[in-house]
Amino acid sequence: MVTQYGFFFDAAACSGCKACQMACKDRNDLEPGVLWRRVYEVAGGGWEKKGEVWVPSVVAYNVSMACNHCEKPVCGLSCPTKAIWKREDGIVFVDTDACIGCRYCEWACPYTALRFDARTNTVSKCDFCFEAIDAGGAPACVASCPRRALDFGDLAELRKKYGDVRQIFPLPDPSQTEPALVIKPHRDAARAAERAAEVANWEEV
Amino acid sequence: MWKEWPLVAFTIAGQMAVGFFLVAGFPLFLLDGSHAVGTTREEGLAVLAVVLGLLVAAALLSFFHIHHPLRARSSLVNIRTSWLSREIFFELVFIALVAVEIVLVWGVSAASGLSRGVHVAAALAGILFLLSMIRLYMLETLPLWNQAYTPLSFALTALSLGAIAAGFIWGGIFILLSLAFVAAEIVISFLLAPGHGVYRSRPTPSLRPPADVPRYLHPARLASSLAGLSLLGAALIWGRGRAVEGLNGKEWLVAAFALVLAGQLTGRFLFYGLLARPGR
């Protein structure tokens, strides 16, 4: 039995097409402005002089991010009503009938996974498409990726298959929440910080 | 940023209540020691009534922050891990103990051991309320708030507003205290501003959107607090040690309180504005 579901994200393969984002919105009938999965476009660098030659030092890649169903879910630990809870298989849920809409979890989550939904006046977030999972299917984001940059499964298995990288720029320190996430970094990720990279599409995420 | 007004109002009112209660308890130790709060029964009741009024107002204002106020009673269920639950719990305990102290001072004797015991318990609840309010924002995942500025500014808000309020009644040492607290608040706001992100520096890496806070807020906050500080100095001079006896001193004090409060409100809007919420 799965004790902790997790996502795998291949930053080297992601083209930034946002099919995962759209599939998530479609499956969960999300309002405009509410995004459970988001694709961050990370960009930085410019030109640098090497000897007598100017060469491009651009870094550019995408990060597809949803709730990471953390092993230490700070959102749930900080929720005053216990509206955020973790199932036996590690999936973190929001009980919208218990949520008071204080939005404290929105601040607590460093992955900004919790999103306020004006329809219900509560926060909402990725539920791992649990109905599809329970029926033997895959989350909408994983199923929709044309480049197979996303995968899901038991976290221990994902780590065996893909390694144990959990952080690339600009993700937060994983020790804060122990995210159920495995990443294959893009080659530019290691140089992103030194080249002052930033998220280039804030208005979209 | 402006949408966070209920939190701004709640934290300022709550902190002022704690500060006033703690500072107004000084006469118990400094003066004749016969009353838990104030030097006379009337003064004690006035202080307690103001503290209770501020706490009730803070509690009511907090309802504007939550989107399902009818479910608010369930906000106490996660005391084990949530600082927000703890904050609400200690505020309710503080309110209850201040109300009990009012009954005791009104009906029994302010100098009784029981009322003093209740006063000490209420002071403890008030301190825990303030500490919960501080810890609530000091999560490891919130590097912008998880630093010295948060506890220092919250505590100094409580102490400076509380000391000025006490200065209305007793003048003298309380105006001097408020001068020290307001000056300290200005110094820490100035010194810790870069780390706190008021110059658009924010902890990276981060998936949080950059804050869009008007640049004038920080200097406006400092200017307002500095003007308040000057007027407190004037109140000390014109009040000649006991503001309540000198009308001039009291008027300076009212103006100083308004300016310091305006500085605190501005600073608090800045505090919340620096951590932008993602999405809508």
Short mmCIF file of C-alpha atoms in Angstrom, two decimals:
data_model
loop_
_atom_site.label_atom_id
_atom_site.label_comp_id
_atom_site.label_asym_id
_atom_site.label_seq_id
_atom_site.Cartn_x
_atom_site.Cartn_y
_atom_site.Cartn_z
CA MET A 1 0.00 0.00 0.00
CA VAL A 2 1.18 3.49 -0.84
CA THR A 3 2.11 5.44 2.30
CA GLN A 4 3.07 8.67 0.59
CA TYR A 5 2.08 9.69 -2.91
CA GLY A 6 4.38 12.14 -4.60
CA PHE A 7 5.00 13.96 -7.88
CA PHE A 8 8.01 13.76 -10.15
CA PHE A 9 8.87 16.77 -12.31
CA ASP A 10 11.42 16.73 -15.10
CA ALA A 11 12.51 20.35 -15.51
CA ALA A 12 14.79 19.38 -18.37
CA ALA A 13 11.82 18.04 -20.34
CA CYS A 14 9.21 20.71 -19.53
CA SER A 15 8.55 23.02 -22.47
CA GLY A 16 6.31 25.38 -20.51
CA CYS A 17 3.24 24.61 -22.60
CA LYS A 18 0.99 24.72 -19.50
CA ALA A 19 -1.09 21.76 -20.57
CA CYS A 20 -0.82 20.48 -16.97
CA GLN A 21 -2.17 23.77 -15.64
CA MET A 22 -5.08 23.74 -18.05
CA ALA A 23 -5.88 20.06 -17.52
CA CYS A 24 -6.00 20.70 -13.77
CA LYS A 25 -8.32 23.67 -14.20
CA ASP A 26 -10.54 21.66 -16.51
CA ARG A 27 -10.73 18.56 -14.33
CA ASN A 28 -11.47 20.56 -11.19
CA ASP A 29 -13.63 23.23 -12.80
CA LEU A 30 -11.54 26.02 -11.27
CA GLU A 31 -12.55 29.66 -11.49
CA PRO A 32 -10.37 32.11 -13.42
CA GLY A 33 -7.51 33.14 -11.13
CA VAL A 34 -7.55 29.92 -9.11
CA LEU A 35 -4.65 27.69 -10.07
CA TRP A 36 -3.90 24.43 -8.32
CA ARG A 37 -1.00 23.71 -10.68
CA ARG A 38 1.12 26.51 -12.06
CA VAL A 39 3.99 26.73 -14.50
CA TYR A 40 6.64 29.24 -13.45
CA GLU A 41 8.90 30.57 -16.18
CA VAL A 42 12.32 31.13 -14.65
CA ALA A 43 14.60 33.47 -16.54
CA GLY A 44 17.80 35.41 -15.89
CA GLY A 45 21.24 36.25 -17.12
CA GLY A 46 22.12 38.25 -20.20
CA TRP A 47 25.52 38.76 -21.79
CA GLU A 48 28.92 38.30 -20.22
CA LYS A 49 32.37 39.09 -21.50
CA LYS A 50 34.80 36.21 -21.80
CA GLY A 51 38.14 37.58 -22.94
CA GLU A 52 37.34 39.74 -25.93
CA VAL A 53 34.09 37.99 -26.68
CA TRP A 54 30.58 38.65 -25.43
CA VAL A 55 28.66 35.43 -24.87
CA PRO A 56 25.10 34.87 -23.75
CA SER A 57 24.70 33.81 -20.12
CA VAL A 58 20.95 33.39 -20.25
CA VAL A 59 19.25 30.87 -17.99
CA ALA A 60 15.70 29.87 -18.86
CA TYR A 61 13.57 26.95 -17.80
CA ASN A 62 10.13 26.12 -16.43
CA VAL A 63 8.94 24.78 -13.11
CA SER A 64 5.54 23.09 -12.89
CA MET A 65 4.37 23.17 -9.32
CA ALA A 66 1.26 22.13 -7.39
CA CYS A 67 0.70 21.03 -3.81
CA ASN A 68 3.55 18.70 -2.89
CA HIS A 69 1.49 16.83 -0.28
CA CYS A 70 4.32 17.41 2.14
CA GLU A 71 5.31 14.91 4.79
CA LYS A 72 5.36 17.88 7.19
CA PRO A 73 2.39 19.91 5.91
CA VAL A 74 2.82 23.31 7.54
CA CYS A 75 -0.53 24.38 6.09
CA GLY A 76 -2.33 21.75 8.16
CA LEU A 77 -0.18 22.36 11.23
CA SER A 78 -1.06 26.04 11.16
CA CYS A 79 -4.75 25.67 10.30
CA PRO A 80 -6.80 26.61 13.39
CA THR A 81 -9.75 24.37 12.50
CA LYS A 82 -7.96 21.19 11.37
CA ALA A 83 -9.59 21.72 7.99
CA ILE A 84 -6.40 20.52 6.28
CA TRP A 85 -5.67 16.86 6.84
CA LYS A 86 -3.55 14.07 5.45
CA ARG A 87 -4.94 10.78 4.20
CA GLU A 88 -3.21 7.46 4.91
CA ASP A 89 -1.67 7.52 1.46
CA GLY A 90 -0.14 10.95 2.11
CA ILE A 91 -2.54 13.06 0.07
CA VAL A 92 -3.29 16.37 1.81
CA PHE A 93 -6.90 17.55 1.60
CA VAL A 94 -8.79 20.73 2.44
CA ASP A 95 -12.18 20.21 4.06
CA THR A 96 -14.03 23.21 2.68
CA ASP A 97 -16.90 22.61 5.11
CA ALA A 98 -14.54 23.18 8.04
CA CYS A 99 -12.41 25.98 6.54
CA ILE A 100 -13.22 29.40 8.01
CA GLY A 101 -11.42 31.27 5.24
CA CYS A 102 -8.78 32.87 7.48
CA ARG A 103 -6.19 32.24 4.72
CA TYR A 104 -3.38 31.65 7.21
CA CYS A 105 -2.38 28.47 5.36
CA GLU A 106 -1.85 30.58 2.25
CA TRP A 107 0.96 32.35 4.06
CA ALA A 108 2.33 29.22 5.70
CA CYS A 109 2.81 27.19 2.50
CA PRO A 110 6.13 28.12 0.84
CA TYR A 111 4.96 26.54 -2.43
CA THR A 112 1.90 28.86 -2.52
CA ALA A 113 -0.22 25.77 -3.11
CA LEU A 114 -3.24 27.05 -1.21
CA ARG A 115 -5.45 29.32 -3.27
CA PHE A 116 -8.48 31.30 -2.16
CA ASP A 117 -11.65 30.37 -4.01
CA ALA A 118 -14.19 33.20 -4.03
CA ARG A 119 -16.99 30.78 -4.94
CA THR A 120 -16.74 28.91 -1.66
CA ASN A 121 -14.99 31.61 0.38
CA THR A 122 -12.47 29.00 1.45
CA VAL A 123 -8.99 28.00 0.37
CA SER A 124 -8.57 25.19 -2.11
CA LYS A 125 -5.71 23.19 -3.51
CA CYS A 126 -4.59 20.16 -5.49
CA ASP A 127 -6.20 16.96 -4.20
CA PHE A 128 -3.99 14.74 -6.37
CA CYS A 129 -7.10 13.90 -8.43
CA PHE A 130 -7.76 11.34 -5.70
CA GLU A 131 -10.88 9.98 -7.38
CA ALA A 132 -8.87 9.12 -10.48
CA ILE A 133 -6.06 7.69 -8.35
CA ASP A 134 -8.47 5.58 -6.33
CA ALA A 135 -9.91 4.25 -9.59
CA GLY A 136 -6.45 3.31 -10.82
CA GLY A 137 -5.95 6.36 -13.04
CA ALA A 138 -3.53 9.28 -13.03
CA PRO A 139 -3.78 12.93 -11.97
CA ALA A 140 -4.95 15.18 -14.81
CA CYS A 141 -1.68 17.12 -14.92
CA VAL A 142 0.40 13.96 -15.26
CA ALA A 143 -1.88 12.46 -17.88
CA SER A 144 -1.94 15.63 -19.98
CA CYS A 145 1.79 16.38 -20.21
CA PRO A 146 2.81 15.96 -23.86
CA ARG A 147 6.51 15.61 -22.95
CA ARG A 148 5.98 13.26 -19.99
CA ALA A 149 7.68 15.78 -17.74
CA LEU A 150 5.37 14.82 -14.87
CA ASP A 151 4.95 11.51 -13.15
CA PHE A 152 3.39 10.38 -9.89
CA GLY A 153 3.46 7.40 -7.59
CA ASP A 154 4.73 6.15 -4.28
CA LEU A 155 7.42 8.58 -3.13
CA ALA A 156 9.84 5.80 -2.23
CA GLU A 157 9.46 4.33 -5.71
CA LEU A 158 9.86 7.72 -7.36
CA ARG A 159 13.10 8.25 -5.45
CA LYS A 160 14.40 4.86 -6.56
CA LYS A 161 13.52 5.66 -10.15
CA TYR A 162 14.50 9.33 -10.42
CA GLY A 163 16.79 10.17 -7.50
CA ASP A 164 16.21 12.43 -4.52
CA VAL A 165 16.55 16.02 -5.74
CA ARG A 166 13.75 18.05 -4.17
CA GLN A 167 14.85 21.60 -4.82
CA ILE A 168 15.85 23.70 -7.76
CA PHE A 169 15.76 27.48 -8.00
CA PRO A 170 13.38 29.12 -7.02
CA LEU A 171 11.85 26.45 -4.78
CA PRO A 172 12.21 26.86 -1.01
CA ASP A 173 14.37 24.77 1.30
CA PRO A 174 12.68 21.34 1.35
CA SER A 175 13.59 20.76 4.99
CA GLN A 176 10.85 23.24 5.90
CA THR A 177 8.02 20.95 4.82
CA GLU A 178 9.50 17.70 3.46
CA PRO A 179 7.70 17.85 0.10
CA ALA A 180 6.70 14.60 -1.60
CA LEU A 181 8.49 15.72 -4.72
CA VAL A 182 11.33 14.46 -6.90
CA ILE A 183 12.88 16.71 -9.53
CA LYS A 184 15.14 16.19 -12.47
CA PRO A 185 16.85 19.59 -12.67
CA HIS A 186 17.25 21.61 -15.83
CA ARG A 187 20.92 22.20 -16.69
CA ASP A 188 20.44 25.96 -16.10
CA ALA A 189 19.01 25.53 -12.61
CA ALA A 190 22.38 25.36 -10.88
CA ARG A 191 23.35 28.77 -12.32
CA ALA A 192 19.98 30.48 -11.84
CA ALA A 193 20.72 32.09 -8.49
CA GLU A 194 24.13 33.47 -9.46
CA ARG A 195 22.63 34.93 -12.63
CA ALA A 196 19.87 36.70 -10.69
CA ALA A 197 17.12 34.67 -12.28
CA GLU A 198 13.53 35.43 -11.33
CA VAL A 199 10.08 34.16 -12.13
CA ALA A 200 9.19 35.95 -15.33
CA ASN A 201 5.44 35.33 -15.43
CA TRP A 202 4.06 36.41 -12.05
CA GLU A 203 0.81 37.57 -13.64
CA GLU A 204 0.14 33.98 -14.75
CA VAL A 205 0.81 32.13 -11.53
CA MET B 1 -2.41 45.32 1.12
CA TRP B 2 -5.32 47.51 2.16
CA LYS B 3 -7.53 44.39 2.20
CA GLU B 4 -5.71 43.32 5.35
CA TRP B 5 -7.30 46.16 7.38
CA PRO B 6 -9.13 43.79 9.76
CA LEU B 7 -5.81 42.17 10.69
CA VAL B 8 -4.17 45.57 11.09
CA ALA B 9 -6.99 46.75 13.35
CA PHE B 10 -7.11 43.46 15.28
CA THR B 11 -3.39 43.30 16.01
CA ILE B 12 -3.05 46.97 16.95
CA ALA B 13 -6.12 46.95 19.23
CA GLY B 14 -5.13 43.63 20.80
CA GLN B 15 -1.54 44.72 21.37
CA MET B 16 -2.59 48.05 22.83
CA ALA B 17 -4.92 46.22 25.25
CA VAL B 18 -2.07 43.99 26.41
CA GLY B 19 0.35 46.90 26.67
CA PHE B 20 -2.09 49.12 28.58
CA PHE B 21 -2.93 46.30 30.98
CA LEU B 22 0.70 45.50 31.66
CA VAL B 23 1.90 49.09 31.93
CA ALA B 24 -1.07 50.17 34.03
CA GLY B 25 -0.20 47.36 36.42
CA PHE B 26 2.97 49.25 37.32
CA PRO B 27 1.34 51.19 40.13
CA LEU B 28 0.84 47.87 41.90
CA PHE B 29 4.59 47.61 42.20
CA LEU B 30 5.68 51.22 42.02
CA LEU B 31 3.14 53.18 44.00
CA ASP B 32 1.09 52.34 47.07
CA GLY B 33 0.55 48.72 46.15
CA SER B 34 -3.03 48.71 47.33
CA HIS B 35 -4.67 48.11 43.97
CA ALA B 36 -4.03 45.63 41.24
CA VAL B 37 -4.51 48.29 38.55
CA GLY B 38 -4.25 52.01 39.08
CA THR B 39 -3.93 53.88 42.33
CA THR B 40 -7.65 54.26 43.02
CA ARG B 41 -10.66 52.03 42.45
CA GLU B 42 -12.05 54.43 39.82
CA GLU B 43 -8.77 54.52 37.92
CA GLY B 44 -8.56 50.75 38.09
CA LEU B 45 -12.07 50.33 36.71
CA ALA B 46 -11.39 52.87 33.94
CA VAL B 47 -8.23 51.04 32.87
CA LEU B 48 -9.93 47.64 32.94
CA ALA B 49 -12.94 48.96 31.01
CA VAL B 50 -10.68 50.38 28.29
CA VAL B 51 -8.70 47.12 28.10
CA LEU B 52 -11.89 45.06 27.88
CA GLY B 53 -13.33 47.43 25.26
CA LEU B 54 -10.18 47.14 23.15
CA LEU B 55 -10.15 43.35 23.41
CA VAL B 56 -13.81 43.01 22.48
CA ALA B 57 -13.35 45.45 19.59
CA ALA B 58 -10.31 43.44 18.42
CA ALA B 59 -12.30 40.20 18.59
CA LEU B 60 -15.18 41.70 16.61
CA LEU B 61 -12.82 43.20 14.04
CA SER B 62 -11.19 39.83 13.51
CA PHE B 63 -14.50 38.51 12.17
CA PHE B 64 -14.10 40.79 9.17
CA HIS B 65 -10.93 38.89 8.32
CA ILE B 66 -12.45 35.43 8.14
CA HIS B 67 -14.82 34.47 5.36
CA HIS B 68 -17.01 32.09 7.36
CA PRO B 69 -17.56 33.85 10.70
CA LEU B 70 -20.31 31.42 11.71
CA ARG B 71 -17.72 28.63 11.77
CA ALA B 72 -15.38 30.67 13.97
CA ARG B 73 -16.04 28.59 17.07
CA SER B 74 -14.12 25.72 15.50
CA SER B 75 -10.98 27.84 15.36
CA LEU B 76 -9.96 26.57 18.80
CA VAL B 77 -9.72 22.92 17.84
CA ASN B 78 -6.08 22.90 16.76
CA ILE B 79 -4.41 24.35 19.85
CA ARG B 80 -1.88 21.52 19.75
CA THR B 81 -0.11 22.82 16.63
CA SER B 82 -1.68 26.09 15.43
CA TRP B 83 -0.50 29.42 16.79
CA LEU B 84 -3.66 30.96 15.40
CA SER B 85 -5.76 28.68 17.61
CA ARG B 86 -3.54 29.57 20.56
CA GLU B 87 -3.84 33.27 19.84
CA ILE B 88 -7.63 33.07 19.84
CA PHE B 89 -7.62 30.89 22.97
CA PHE B 90 -5.40 33.24 24.97
CA GLU B 91 -7.36 36.27 23.83
CA LEU B 92 -10.57 34.68 25.11
CA VAL B 93 -8.90 33.77 28.41
CA PHE B 94 -7.54 37.31 28.70
CA ILE B 95 -11.00 38.78 28.03
CA ALA B 96 -12.59 36.49 30.63
CA LEU B 97 -10.01 37.29 33.32
CA VAL B 98 -10.23 41.05 32.72
CA ALA B 99 -14.03 40.79 32.99
CA VAL B 100 -13.68 38.84 36.25
CA GLU B 101 -11.25 41.46 37.58
CA ILE B 102 -13.74 44.22 36.75
CA VAL B 103 -16.42 42.40 38.77
CA LEU B 104 -14.03 41.94 41.67
CA VAL B 105 -12.81 45.55 41.66
CA TRP B 106 -16.37 46.81 41.27
CA GLY B 107 -18.07 44.62 43.82
CA VAL B 108 -15.52 43.34 46.25
CA SER B 109 -12.18 44.93 46.90
CA ALA B 110 -9.49 45.87 44.49
CA ALA B 111 -6.92 45.19 47.16
CA SER B 112 -8.09 41.67 47.90
CA GLY B 113 -5.77 38.76 47.32
CA LEU B 114 -8.30 37.30 44.89
CA SER B 115 -8.33 40.34 42.61
CA ARG B 116 -4.54 40.48 42.69
CA GLY B 117 -4.39 36.81 41.80
CA VAL B 118 -6.81 37.36 38.93
CA HIS B 119 -4.74 40.36 37.82
CA VAL B 120 -1.54 38.33 37.67
CA ALA B 121 -3.34 35.51 35.81
CA ALA B 122 -4.80 38.04 33.35
CA ALA B 123 -1.36 39.59 32.81
CA LEU B 124 0.02 36.13 32.06
CA ALA B 125 -2.84 35.44 29.61
CA GLY B 126 -2.19 38.82 27.97
CA ILE B 127 1.50 38.04 27.56
CA LEU B 128 0.68 34.63 26.09
CA PHE B 129 -1.83 36.30 23.75
CA LEU B 130 0.90 38.66 22.56
CA LEU B 131 3.45 35.86 22.23
CA SER B 132 0.99 33.76 20.20
CA MET B 133 0.35 36.74 17.94
CA ILE B 134 4.11 37.05 17.39
CA ARG B 135 4.78 33.34 16.87
CA LEU B 136 1.91 33.12 14.41
CA TYR B 137 3.92 35.14 11.91
CA MET B 138 7.31 33.63 12.71
CA LEU B 139 7.09 30.47 10.65
CA GLU B 140 10.24 29.02 9.12
CA THR B 141 8.47 29.20 5.77
CA LEU B 142 8.02 32.97 6.12
CA PRO B 143 11.60 34.32 6.16
CA LEU B 144 10.35 37.86 5.65
CA TRP B 145 8.51 37.74 8.98
CA ASN B 146 10.63 35.14 10.76
CA GLN B 147 13.15 37.63 12.09
CA ALA B 148 13.77 40.01 14.97
CA TYR B 149 11.59 42.77 13.56
CA THR B 150 8.35 40.90 14.20
CA PRO B 151 8.63 40.32 17.96
CA LEU B 152 10.29 43.68 18.57
CA SER B 153 7.73 45.69 16.63
CA PHE B 154 4.72 43.84 18.09
CA ALA B 155 6.01 44.19 21.65
CA LEU B 156 6.91 47.84 21.19
CA THR B 157 3.51 48.58 19.66
CA ALA B 158 1.94 47.14 22.79
CA LEU B 159 4.24 48.96 25.19
CA SER B 160 4.31 52.35 23.47
CA LEU B 161 0.54 52.65 22.98
CA GLY B 162 -0.04 51.23 26.45
CA ALA B 163 2.40 53.65 28.06
CA ILE B 164 0.90 56.69 26.32
CA ALA B 165 -2.57 55.59 27.46
CA ALA B 166 -1.23 55.23 31.02
CA GLY B 167 0.35 58.66 30.63
CA PHE B 168 -3.14 60.14 30.27
CA ILE B 169 -3.93 59.01 33.80
CA TRP B 170 -0.67 59.25 35.68
CA GLY B 171 1.65 61.31 33.49
CA GLY B 172 5.24 61.50 34.73
CA ILE B 173 7.05 58.19 34.52
CA PHE B 174 4.57 56.82 32.00
CA ILE B 175 5.27 59.60 29.51
CA LEU B 176 8.95 58.96 30.03
CA LEU B 177 8.34 55.25 29.43
CA SER B 178 6.33 55.95 26.28
CA LEU B 179 9.14 58.20 25.02
CA ALA B 180 11.60 55.32 25.44
CA PHE B 181 9.29 52.79 23.78
CA VAL B 182 8.41 55.01 20.80
CA ALA B 183 12.09 55.91 20.32
CA ALA B 184 13.02 52.21 20.40
CA GLU B 185 10.29 51.43 17.87
CA ILE B 186 11.62 54.13 15.52
CA VAL B 187 15.19 52.84 15.86
CA ILE B 188 14.29 49.20 15.14
CA SER B 189 12.04 50.21 12.23
CA PHE B 190 14.91 52.18 10.74
CA LEU B 191 17.64 49.62 11.40
CA LEU B 192 15.75 46.46 10.50
CA ALA B 193 13.91 47.85 7.47
CA PRO B 194 16.31 46.43 4.84
CA GLY B 195 16.06 42.90 6.18
CA HIS B 196 12.34 43.27 6.57
CA GLY B 197 12.06 43.94 2.88
CA VAL B 198 10.83 47.51 2.83
CA TYR B 199 13.35 48.29 0.12
CA ARG B 200 11.89 45.60 -2.14
CA SER B 201 14.45 43.06 -1.08
CA ARG B 202 12.73 39.78 -0.46
CA PRO B 203 14.05 36.42 0.54
CA THR B 204 15.00 34.30 -2.43
CA PRO B 205 14.52 31.76 -3.74
CA SER B 206 10.80 32.14 -3.44
CA LEU B 207 7.58 31.24 -5.21
CA ARG B 208 5.85 34.19 -3.57
CA PRO B 209 5.01 37.08 -5.84
CA PRO B 210 6.89 40.33 -5.22
CA ALA B 211 5.09 42.79 -2.97
CA ASP B 212 3.59 45.88 -4.46
CA VAL B 213 3.79 48.27 -1.53
CA PRO B 214 3.84 52.05 -1.96
CA ARG B 215 7.37 53.30 -1.33
CA TYR B 216 6.14 56.22 0.78
CA LEU B 217 4.76 54.01 3.55
CA HIS B 218 8.04 53.44 5.38
CA PRO B 219 9.14 57.11 5.53
CA ALA B 220 5.55 58.10 6.35
CA ARG B 221 5.54 55.67 9.26
CA LEU B 222 8.87 56.97 10.56
CA ALA B 223 7.80 60.62 10.15
CA SER B 224 4.55 60.06 12.01
CA SER B 225 6.27 58.25 14.88
CA LEU B 226 9.00 60.93 15.07
CA ALA B 227 6.38 63.67 15.23
CA GLY B 228 4.63 61.70 17.98
CA LEU B 229 7.92 61.34 19.82
CA SER B 230 8.47 65.10 19.69
CA LEU B 231 5.01 65.74 21.08
CA LEU B 232 5.60 63.25 23.88
CA GLY B 233 8.65 65.29 24.78
CA ALA B 234 6.50 68.40 24.75
CA ALA B 235 3.93 66.65 26.93
CA LEU B 236 6.63 65.76 29.42
CA ILE B 237 7.85 69.35 29.56
CA TRP B 238 4.45 71.06 29.56
CA GLY B 239 2.82 68.53 31.82
CA ARG B 240 5.61 69.12 34.38
CA GLY B 241 5.65 65.55 35.48
CA ARG B 242 1.96 64.89 35.85
CA ALA B 243 0.09 65.41 32.62
CA VAL B 244 -3.33 65.09 34.15
CA GLU B 245 -2.74 68.28 36.13
CA GLY B 246 -1.62 70.34 33.18
CA LEU B 247 -4.13 70.80 30.37
CA ASN B 248 -1.35 71.68 27.98
CA GLY B 249 0.44 68.45 28.67
CA LYS B 250 -2.71 66.43 28.14
CA GLU B 251 -3.41 68.06 24.80
CA TRP B 252 0.14 67.32 23.66
CA LEU B 253 -0.43 63.76 24.77
CA VAL B 254 -3.61 63.38 22.71
CA ALA B 255 -1.83 64.62 19.61
CA ALA B 256 1.20 62.42 20.36
CA PHE B 257 -1.04 59.38 20.76
CA ALA B 258 -2.77 60.08 17.43
CA LEU B 259 0.55 60.41 15.61
CA VAL B 260 2.12 57.35 17.19
CA LEU B 261 -1.04 55.35 16.44
CA ALA B 262 -0.98 56.55 12.83
CA GLY B 263 2.67 55.44 12.61
CA GLN B 264 1.79 52.03 14.02
CA LEU B 265 -1.14 51.57 11.62
CA THR B 266 1.01 52.55 8.66
CA GLY B 267 3.80 50.23 9.78
CA ARG B 268 1.36 47.37 10.17
CA PHE B 269 -0.09 47.86 6.68
CA LEU B 270 3.49 47.74 5.43
CA PHE B 271 4.12 44.57 7.45
CA TYR B 272 1.24 42.72 5.80
CA GLY B 273 1.74 44.32 2.40
CA LEU B 274 5.29 43.03 2.09
CA LEU B 275 4.07 39.44 1.95
CA ALA B 276 1.90 39.41 -1.15
CA ARG B 277 -0.70 36.70 -1.48
CA PRO B 278 -0.47 34.64 -4.66
CA GLY B 279 -3.34 34.52 -7.13
CA ARG B 280 -6.35 36.72 -6.50
#
